[in-house]
Amino acid sequence: MNKLLTLKFITLLCFTIPVITAKSQTHPRGSTITFGKDAKNIGRITNDTLVLITGSTYLFTVDTPEDQGLVSTKVDVKDLPQQLAAADGSIQKYTVTDKDGTIKNEGNIITGDRLKVTPLKGVSTKTYYISVQRMALSGRLSLAQPKLTANTNHDLTLYFTAGQRSPDATVKIHIPAGISITMDNTTVNVIGRGDVKLSGLATQSIGRVGTKYSYSRVGDVVIAKSAGPGSDLIFRHLDLRPANGADLKIMIAHVNLKKIGKYLFNASYTTSKPEILTSPGTGSETATLTATSTISDFARIPDSAMQYKETPATYTRANFKWGQGGNTRGIQLMQSANGGKTWSAASAQIDPKTATASVSGLSPNKLYTFKLRVKDGEHKGFSNPVSFYSGKMDIKSFGVTGSGTDDTEGINRAIAYLNQLGGGTLLFTKGIYMVRTAHLMSNVYLYLEKDAVINGLKGGDAPESTWFSDKKYRSGLSPTDAGPYADPENYMTKQDVGHHYFKNAMFFGERLDNIKIIGNGQINGNGSLVNGDNVMKNAPDSRCDKMFSLKLCTHIEIGGIYHQEDLWYDEAKDEPYYIGKDGSKIEDSDHMLKIDRSGHFALLATGTDGINIHDTYICKNNQTNVRDVYDFMECNNVTVTNIFSRVSSDDVVKPGSDCSLGFTRPASNYMVRNIIGDTNCNLIQIGSETVDDITQVYVDNIYVLGANKAGFSISTNDGAHVKDIYLNSGRTGPIRERSKMYRATTPFFISISNRGRVIGAEAGRYVFTENGKKHDELLVKNVNIGEVENINLKGLDVYEVYNGSSYSGKRWKPYDGTQRKATPIIAGYKLPDAADVTGGLDFKLPNGKHTGYIKNVVFDDVHFLVKGGNPVTDTTNVPPELGVGQYNVANLNIQPSYGLWARHVNGLSVSNCTFNYEKRDSRYALFFDDVIDAKISAVKAVRAQDNQSIIGLKKSTNIQVQNLIYYNDTWGNAPTPLTRVNGIEN
């Protein structure tokens, strides 16, 4: 393999003035300057004047006090050299003086100061007059492909990112003549919200918000005639406070450049707060597209299959594409295996009509270079070259040792190199690799062999700076904590601190495509990833709390070596196994990817679509320092298969939707299968963070070993519609074994609360009485109560219903009567009646509804064996409504039934189910409070001798019971058909 080239930046000193250098072996030495790589403060450079940018913005780090986020954007003397470069590429030194010639070693630069530029070799010095002007910091404009072939068809993509954050921003992008844009041939993606035609921008959904959000649409756009040739694309009223990578991604379809040469683009933007400023539209806000006569857009097509399955052709076949059209004759694919020193014709399949080619049978483990040769026509000549490595590239070839020392720099260098090649697979062979933060890149796969271990190190990347402060709310939410609602537009206060910072992770990726982390090695946070809500109080080198953090990415795979068999659990060995086609046990956990000590999240995927998680063993070697396992926020098209989690502190699989992107986004289409685990929380949690809808979640084959909240939980707390949730429907594949649930505080927790943590929410504090108990707490005033609908649960056996997870110690502590336990729960939500509120209820929700009913819930073939032991006096218990900060099982205290408790439900079916207890429980088997339209059929239950009623009813209507058999006091004793529904008066 060729040696990798690395860029080195040389720093010289002139007194204490920093010096930036640039290398050149071909250009003459000179003293003329130009824009450097990060010239955010350089407004303009003329022959004798340097214009610097100053202004103000809001910028909070995690340590910034709440009232000190207004900062100056001025450049310091020490920072200026990093923004400059030599126009001819030579090495220069820079000295700032005042107008009298006194050297300024530090501090502010003001109008009238001078910049002296001296070549490193030579005596000629040039002086620039400095003018400091109020402008917005320079943004960045870039082209996905800076060179295109003339007279061929392309989709042209531009990216623009503002230099500083602002609400109500305006962006203007100049499109040069020769490129036609219309409202329908051009799409835009604003801060990651999703691609939409320009004609549809004004009607694009802004997501779910409360009425206190000041935006009613994503933005406006017009195409205007430019002062010179070309046109201007002008966007107005954009909320650019969130930072999610490129602020604007613009794609112009079917561009055909008729003239060879350069096409110049430039952009600028205008802020509205904290002051009105416009960026200069120079330097990094310009981009040049070059149209060439020869083919200049030849590219390799990376493999993007969602499931990694290695075959003999995986690394010995390569596919290519280029722009369609043009007059070409005699296209030939050329290849070189020695870095372009010699070339030969490749044995390739070429289709000129589709402008594609493929080559196979390549020698393994070679770095190939390919290019097209066009023998005749308007594109005659050679194309640009592309590269392909025909195998897994050993990470150790990049100077990475795997000897337990810090390999961060080498790993990131290797990832960047493969990305520059167009993608490939990095192989981690036997060794211990230490990393602070690995920066993932598109089309780069990480493959861990069995004896490869990647360990986390302290000192990972810092959490990102933001427009808002999140200190009003970072963790916990009491019924009187108004912090999340203090600023309705502050999206940073709408979820726990772990959710809205992304860069503080062991592996981080933003706006990437086609990433895989696979193999049967081990990834271990090594105690360097923290998992507490007070993470930002830690020292700066101990604020990483995520193993994998993926933001607005696509096509992600994390997992072990693919197994087509289903994973299940061996109770005797306390280990997973695969079910063979003949039903045999295949003990093959060695082929699973091992994840240990993963901090707050093993995976936090936010706004990421197309995810495949499979064959992972959580906490095989270490059972500490692990909280949530797989959290999916605003994600779509997710598959999770064959997961064994020995223990975790929080949810194992969790689809949700929060405000952390600065906007809300619905989540849909989850295929979850073969999930086995023990958790201090829920095995499956659908919702909780629920600012936008969650739909179509299909879960098959679960084995709950312990859950200190619920085995299977569905919650909407923030106004979202959660619907179409299926357990054991067979949608993901055949049901191989009956699902089982042990040691869960409650088997099912299906609930609605009125937390309302969504952008634009408003809350007020109210005193009211509920069931004789006085409350003094918040009520959300302008966010509709969420909905839960179409829940189908079947094929499950439930045992040992108590708080029995092994997270806190022994595996597992038997029930001794002290552990918490709860009934299976379905709990909608009702606001307090106006008559019960001191001073009355002074608001109505936008949709006018006062009660949130859970609709259409089905229990079919579910069998419960609970601990029991409650006295008949518990039948009078009335659990409180789930208000702000009260959305857990424990908030509902003790239920009046042992088998199923339902409140505020419209449409309930319970069929082919059984309800039994280990110790006499004198509560009702079923209790319905404000339940409408329930059908109970083919059910068996136990009726305690001191309670003559099986079903308790309160304010419930149309309760139909067919074929219900109850046993007297103990299971099997005197089976008796229920002839009428008795209990509390209907």
Short mmCIF file of N, CA, C and O in Angstrom, two decimals, residues 104 308 395 417 477 501 623 712 725 798:
data_model
loop_
_atom_site.label_atom_id
_atom_site.label_comp_id
_atom_site.label_asym_id
_atom_site.label_seq_id
_atom_site.Cartn_x
_atom_site.Cartn_y
_atom_site.Cartn_z
N LYS A 104 1.59 44.29 18.39
CA LYS A 104 0.52 43.85 19.29
C LYS A 104 0.62 42.33 19.43
O LYS A 104 0.41 41.58 18.48
N TYR A 308 -24.49 -6.72 5.78
CA TYR A 308 -23.16 -7.13 5.35
C TYR A 308 -23.10 -8.66 5.31
O TYR A 308 -23.24 -9.33 6.33
N ILE A 395 -5.92 -1.66 9.70
CA ILE A 395 -5.75 -0.39 10.39
C ILE A 395 -4.30 -0.19 10.82
O ILE A 395 -3.82 0.95 10.94
N TYR A 417 -8.80 8.58 5.10
CA TYR A 417 -8.15 8.09 3.89
C TYR A 417 -9.10 7.21 3.08
O TYR A 417 -9.24 7.38 1.86
N LEU A 477 -37.62 15.79 36.11
CA LEU A 477 -38.73 16.70 35.84
C LEU A 477 -39.76 16.50 36.94
O LEU A 477 -40.47 15.51 36.97
N TYR A 501 -26.91 16.73 23.04
CA TYR A 501 -25.51 16.90 22.64
C TYR A 501 -25.10 15.62 21.95
O TYR A 501 -25.42 14.52 22.39
N GLN A 623 -20.56 -5.76 33.51
CA GLN A 623 -21.98 -5.53 33.75
C GLN A 623 -22.24 -4.20 34.46
O GLN A 623 -23.26 -4.03 35.12
N PHE A 712 -42.78 -4.41 28.65
CA PHE A 712 -43.17 -3.83 27.37
C PHE A 712 -43.95 -2.56 27.68
O PHE A 712 -45.03 -2.62 28.29
N ILE A 725 -49.06 -0.66 17.04
CA ILE A 725 -47.98 -1.35 17.75
C ILE A 725 -48.40 -2.82 17.89
O ILE A 725 -49.48 -3.11 18.41
N VAL A 798 -46.36 -14.63 31.22
CA VAL A 798 -45.80 -13.71 32.21
C VAL A 798 -45.70 -14.42 33.56
O VAL A 798 -46.69 -15.00 34.04
#
